[in-house]
Short mmCIF file of C-alpha atoms and ligand atoms in Angstrom, two decimals:
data_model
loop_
_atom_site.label_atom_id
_atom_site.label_comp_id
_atom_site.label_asym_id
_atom_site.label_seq_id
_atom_site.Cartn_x
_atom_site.Cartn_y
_atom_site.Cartn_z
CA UNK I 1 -3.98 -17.75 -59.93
CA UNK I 2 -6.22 -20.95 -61.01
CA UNK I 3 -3.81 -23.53 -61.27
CA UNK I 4 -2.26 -25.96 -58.45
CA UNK I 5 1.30 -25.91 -57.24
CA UNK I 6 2.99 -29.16 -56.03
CA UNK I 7 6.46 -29.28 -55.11
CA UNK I 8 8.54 -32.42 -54.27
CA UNK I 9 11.52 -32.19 -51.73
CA UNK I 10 13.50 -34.31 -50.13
CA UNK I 11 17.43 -35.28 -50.04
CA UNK I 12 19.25 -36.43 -52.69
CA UNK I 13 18.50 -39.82 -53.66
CA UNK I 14 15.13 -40.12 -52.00
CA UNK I 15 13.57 -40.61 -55.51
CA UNK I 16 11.44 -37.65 -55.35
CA UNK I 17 12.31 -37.18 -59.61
CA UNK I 18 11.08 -40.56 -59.97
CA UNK I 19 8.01 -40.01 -58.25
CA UNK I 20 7.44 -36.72 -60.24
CA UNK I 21 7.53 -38.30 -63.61
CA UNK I 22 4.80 -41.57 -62.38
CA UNK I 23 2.53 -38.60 -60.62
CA UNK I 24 2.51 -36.46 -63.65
CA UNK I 25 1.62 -39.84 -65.84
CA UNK I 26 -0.85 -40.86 -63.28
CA UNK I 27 -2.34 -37.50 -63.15
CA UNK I 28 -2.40 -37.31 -67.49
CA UNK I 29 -4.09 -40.34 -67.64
CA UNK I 30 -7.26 -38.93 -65.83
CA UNK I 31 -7.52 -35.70 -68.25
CA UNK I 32 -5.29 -33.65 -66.16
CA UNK I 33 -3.10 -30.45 -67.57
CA UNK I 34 0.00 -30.95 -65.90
CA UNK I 35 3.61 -29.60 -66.28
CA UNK I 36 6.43 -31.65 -64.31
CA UNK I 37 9.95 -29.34 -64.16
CA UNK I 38 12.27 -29.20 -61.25
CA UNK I 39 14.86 -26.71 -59.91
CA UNK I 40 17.19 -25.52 -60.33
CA UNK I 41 16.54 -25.57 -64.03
CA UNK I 42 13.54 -26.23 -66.08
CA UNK I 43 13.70 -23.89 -68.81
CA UNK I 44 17.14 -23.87 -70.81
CA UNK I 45 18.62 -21.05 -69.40
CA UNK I 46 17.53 -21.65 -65.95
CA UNK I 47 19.56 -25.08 -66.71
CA UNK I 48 22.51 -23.30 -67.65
CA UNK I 49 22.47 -21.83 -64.18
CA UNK I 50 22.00 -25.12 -63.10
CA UNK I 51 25.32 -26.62 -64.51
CA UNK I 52 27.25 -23.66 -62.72
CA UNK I 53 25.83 -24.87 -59.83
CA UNK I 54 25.69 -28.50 -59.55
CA UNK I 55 29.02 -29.63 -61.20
CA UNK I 56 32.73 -28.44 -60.45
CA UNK I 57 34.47 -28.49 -57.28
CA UNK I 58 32.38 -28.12 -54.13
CA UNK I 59 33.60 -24.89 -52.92
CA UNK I 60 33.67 -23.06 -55.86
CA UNK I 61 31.18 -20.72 -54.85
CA UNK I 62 31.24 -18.45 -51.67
CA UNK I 63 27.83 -19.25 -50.10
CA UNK I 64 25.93 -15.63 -50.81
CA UNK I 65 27.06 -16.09 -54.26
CA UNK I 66 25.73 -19.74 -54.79
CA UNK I 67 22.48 -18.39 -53.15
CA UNK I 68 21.96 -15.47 -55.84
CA UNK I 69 22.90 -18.00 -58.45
CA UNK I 70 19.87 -20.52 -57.34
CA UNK I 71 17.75 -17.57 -56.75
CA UNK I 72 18.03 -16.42 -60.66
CA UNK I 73 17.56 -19.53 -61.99
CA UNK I 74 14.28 -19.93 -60.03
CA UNK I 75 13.52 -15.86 -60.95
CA UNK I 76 13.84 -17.08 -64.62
CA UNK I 77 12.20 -20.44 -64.63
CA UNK I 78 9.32 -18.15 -62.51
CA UNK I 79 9.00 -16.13 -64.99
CA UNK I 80 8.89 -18.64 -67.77
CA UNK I 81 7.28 -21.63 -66.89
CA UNK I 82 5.96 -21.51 -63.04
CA UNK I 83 3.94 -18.18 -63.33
CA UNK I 84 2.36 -18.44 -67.21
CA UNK I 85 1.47 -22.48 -66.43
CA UNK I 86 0.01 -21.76 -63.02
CA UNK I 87 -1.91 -18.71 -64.08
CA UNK I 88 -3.32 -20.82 -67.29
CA UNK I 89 -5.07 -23.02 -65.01
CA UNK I 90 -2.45 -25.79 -65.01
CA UNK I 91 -1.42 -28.42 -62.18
CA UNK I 92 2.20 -27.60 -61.89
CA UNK I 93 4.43 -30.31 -60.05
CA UNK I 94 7.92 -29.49 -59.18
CA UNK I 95 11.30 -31.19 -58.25
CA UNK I 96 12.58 -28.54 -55.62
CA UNK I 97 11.44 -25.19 -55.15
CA UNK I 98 12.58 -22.51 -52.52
CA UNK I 99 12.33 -25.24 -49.59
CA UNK I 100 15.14 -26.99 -50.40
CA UNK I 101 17.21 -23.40 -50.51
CA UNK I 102 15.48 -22.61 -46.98
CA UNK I 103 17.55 -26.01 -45.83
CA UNK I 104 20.83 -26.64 -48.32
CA UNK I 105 21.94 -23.24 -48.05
CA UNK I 106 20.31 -21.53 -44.76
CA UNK I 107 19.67 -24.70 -42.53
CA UNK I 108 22.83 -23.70 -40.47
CA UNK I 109 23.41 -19.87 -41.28
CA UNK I 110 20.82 -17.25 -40.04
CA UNK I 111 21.75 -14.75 -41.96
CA UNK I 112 21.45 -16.41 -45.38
CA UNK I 113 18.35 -18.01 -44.01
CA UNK I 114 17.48 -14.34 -43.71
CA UNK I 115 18.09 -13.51 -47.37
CA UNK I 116 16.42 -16.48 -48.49
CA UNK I 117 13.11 -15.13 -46.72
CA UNK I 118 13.64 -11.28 -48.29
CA UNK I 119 14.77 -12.93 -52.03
CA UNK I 120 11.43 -15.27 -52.28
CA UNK I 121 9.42 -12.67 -51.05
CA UNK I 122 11.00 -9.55 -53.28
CA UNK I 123 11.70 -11.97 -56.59
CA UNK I 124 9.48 -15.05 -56.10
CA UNK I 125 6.64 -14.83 -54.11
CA UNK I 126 4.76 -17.78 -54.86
CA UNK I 127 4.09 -20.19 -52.18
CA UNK I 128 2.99 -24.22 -53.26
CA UNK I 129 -0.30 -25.35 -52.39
CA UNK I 130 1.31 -28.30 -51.56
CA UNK I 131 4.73 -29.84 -50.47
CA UNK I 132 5.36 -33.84 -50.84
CA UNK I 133 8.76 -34.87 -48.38
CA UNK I 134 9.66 -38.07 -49.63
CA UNK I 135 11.61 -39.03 -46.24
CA UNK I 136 14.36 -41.39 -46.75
CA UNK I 137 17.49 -42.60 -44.67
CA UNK I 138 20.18 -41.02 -45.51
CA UNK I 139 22.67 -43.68 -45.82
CA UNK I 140 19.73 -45.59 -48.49
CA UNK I 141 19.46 -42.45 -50.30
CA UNK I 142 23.28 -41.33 -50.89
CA UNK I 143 24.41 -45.02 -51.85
CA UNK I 144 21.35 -43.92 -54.44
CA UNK I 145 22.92 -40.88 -55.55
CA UNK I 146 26.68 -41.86 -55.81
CA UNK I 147 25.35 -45.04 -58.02
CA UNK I 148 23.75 -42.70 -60.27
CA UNK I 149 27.62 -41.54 -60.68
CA UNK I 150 26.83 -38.62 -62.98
CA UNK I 151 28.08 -35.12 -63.53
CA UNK I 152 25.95 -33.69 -61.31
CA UNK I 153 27.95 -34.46 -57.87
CA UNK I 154 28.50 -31.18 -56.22
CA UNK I 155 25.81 -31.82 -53.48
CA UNK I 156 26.52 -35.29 -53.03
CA UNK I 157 30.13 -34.58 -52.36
CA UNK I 158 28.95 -32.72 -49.04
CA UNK I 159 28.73 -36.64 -47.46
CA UNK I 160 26.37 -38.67 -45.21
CA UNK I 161 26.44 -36.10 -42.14
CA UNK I 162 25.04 -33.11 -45.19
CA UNK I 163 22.10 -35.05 -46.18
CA UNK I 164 21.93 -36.63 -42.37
CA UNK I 165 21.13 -32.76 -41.47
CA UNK I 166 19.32 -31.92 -44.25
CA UNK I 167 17.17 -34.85 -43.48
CA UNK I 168 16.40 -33.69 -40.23
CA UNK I 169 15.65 -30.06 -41.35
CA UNK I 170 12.97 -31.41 -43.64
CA UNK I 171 11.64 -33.09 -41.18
CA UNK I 172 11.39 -30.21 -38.45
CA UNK I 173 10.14 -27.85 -41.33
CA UNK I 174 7.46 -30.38 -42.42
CA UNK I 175 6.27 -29.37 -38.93
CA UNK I 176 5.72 -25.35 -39.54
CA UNK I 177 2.62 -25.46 -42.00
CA UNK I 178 0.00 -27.98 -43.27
CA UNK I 179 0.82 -27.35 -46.91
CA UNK I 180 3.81 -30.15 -46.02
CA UNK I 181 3.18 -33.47 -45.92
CA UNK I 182 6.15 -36.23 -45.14
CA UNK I 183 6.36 -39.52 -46.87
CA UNK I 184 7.69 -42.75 -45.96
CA UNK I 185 10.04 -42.86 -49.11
CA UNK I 186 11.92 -46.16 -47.64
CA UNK I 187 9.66 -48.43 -49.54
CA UNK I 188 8.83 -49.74 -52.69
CA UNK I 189 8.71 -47.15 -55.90
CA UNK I 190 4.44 -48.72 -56.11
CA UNK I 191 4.04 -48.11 -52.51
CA UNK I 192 5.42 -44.53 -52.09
CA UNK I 193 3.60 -43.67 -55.41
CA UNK I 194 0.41 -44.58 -53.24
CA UNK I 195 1.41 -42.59 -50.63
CA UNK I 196 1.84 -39.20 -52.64
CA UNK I 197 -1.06 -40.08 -54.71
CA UNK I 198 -3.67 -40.27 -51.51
CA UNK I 199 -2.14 -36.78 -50.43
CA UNK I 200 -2.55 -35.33 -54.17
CA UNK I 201 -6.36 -36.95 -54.78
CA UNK I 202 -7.55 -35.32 -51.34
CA UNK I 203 -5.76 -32.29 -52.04
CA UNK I 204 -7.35 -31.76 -55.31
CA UNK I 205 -10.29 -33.28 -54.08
CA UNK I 206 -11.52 -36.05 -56.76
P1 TYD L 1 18.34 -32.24 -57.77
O1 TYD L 1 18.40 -32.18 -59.23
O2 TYD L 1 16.99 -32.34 -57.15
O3 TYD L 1 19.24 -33.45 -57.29
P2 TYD L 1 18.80 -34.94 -56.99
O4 TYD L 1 18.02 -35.43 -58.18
O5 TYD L 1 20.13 -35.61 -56.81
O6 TYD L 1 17.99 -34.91 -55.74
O7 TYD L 1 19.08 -30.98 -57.14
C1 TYD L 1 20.43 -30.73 -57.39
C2 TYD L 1 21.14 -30.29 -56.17
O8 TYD L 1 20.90 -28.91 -55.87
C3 TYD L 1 20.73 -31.06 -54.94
O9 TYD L 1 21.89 -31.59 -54.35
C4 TYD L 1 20.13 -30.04 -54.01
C5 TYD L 1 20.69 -28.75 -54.49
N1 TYD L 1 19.81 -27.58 -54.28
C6 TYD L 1 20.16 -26.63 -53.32
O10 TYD L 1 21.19 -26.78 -52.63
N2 TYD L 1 19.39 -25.51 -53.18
C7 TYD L 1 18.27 -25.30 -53.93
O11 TYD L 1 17.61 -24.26 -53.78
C8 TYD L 1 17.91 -26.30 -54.90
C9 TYD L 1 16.69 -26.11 -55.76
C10 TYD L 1 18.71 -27.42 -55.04
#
């Protein structure tokens, strides 16, 4: 495959969507082909799946089922958008990929974190040529996300000591490969654009 594949992770609230939409602009205005979608969702029915998952009450799912429901929303938006873009020659730049399944869902359960390993590599496959963490504090980011008060609080609901743990898993796995690179997202929306745009120019190498 030609094409580039960033992915943005990070808790909720630690603007990574934000960041997404000024990098893709950023990266148009300089003749770039890019394609900014996130997870879980990006193509309509992939957002459908996303709806089951993000709204409603926070156990309404038993954990293997919530996994198979994230894993065929990213199967279809794979299938439809990822794959085709990425094989077209296309920078690709996306808000959560199978990272942030690796720590929401198997963070703190070996067995699903198991499954998660077997589903990408069976149904998936892909890995990103590069992983922005915007790193926030946790306390910063979920006053961010309950502000925001919109339908979407399913996550959120899990509280401060959910996205104080999934902070620190992103921060251990940013240590595992050199496709991940951590960013100091506790500062100004200009200045942590500069960060993730000195990562993506040597990356691409222009
Ligand atoms: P997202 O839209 O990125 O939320 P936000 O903009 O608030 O950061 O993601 C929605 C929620 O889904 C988020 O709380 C994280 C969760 N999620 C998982 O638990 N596992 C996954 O594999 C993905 C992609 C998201």
């Amino acid at each position: 495959m030609s094409g580039k594949f960033i992915t943005l992770e990070g808790i909720d609230g630690s603007g990574k969507t934000t960041q997404g939409y000024i990098l893709e602009k950023e990266l148009k205005k300089i003749g770039k082909e890019v394609i900014f979608t996130r997870e879980p969702g990006g193509v309509p029915g992939a957002e459908e799946i996303r709806k089951l998952l993000v709204q409603g009450e926070k156990d309404r799912w038993s954990n293997i089922t919530e996994l198979l429901l994230f894993f065929a929303a990213r199967r279809h938006h794979f299938e439809k958008i990822l794959f085709p873009a990425i094989k077209a020659g296309k920078i690709v730049i996306c808000d959560r990929f199978t990272d942030s399944t690796v720590i929401y869902q198997g963070r703190n359960n070996l067995q699903l974190a198991n499954l998660i390993k077997q589903l990408h590599l069976s149904v998936i496959g892909i890995i990103p040529d590069l992983t922005l963490i915007i790193d926030v504090d946790p306390k910063k980011a979920l006053n961010r996300g309950l502000k925001r008060r919109s339908k979407e609080m399913r996550f959120e609901a899990f509280g401060l000591e959910f996205q104080t743990n999934a902070r620190n898993g992103y921060i251990e796995l940013s240590k595992t490969d050199k496709r991940y690179h951590l960013v100091d997202g506790n500062n100004s929306e200009e200045k942590v654009h500069q960060l993730i745009w000195q990562k993506v120019f040597n990356f691409l190498g222009f």
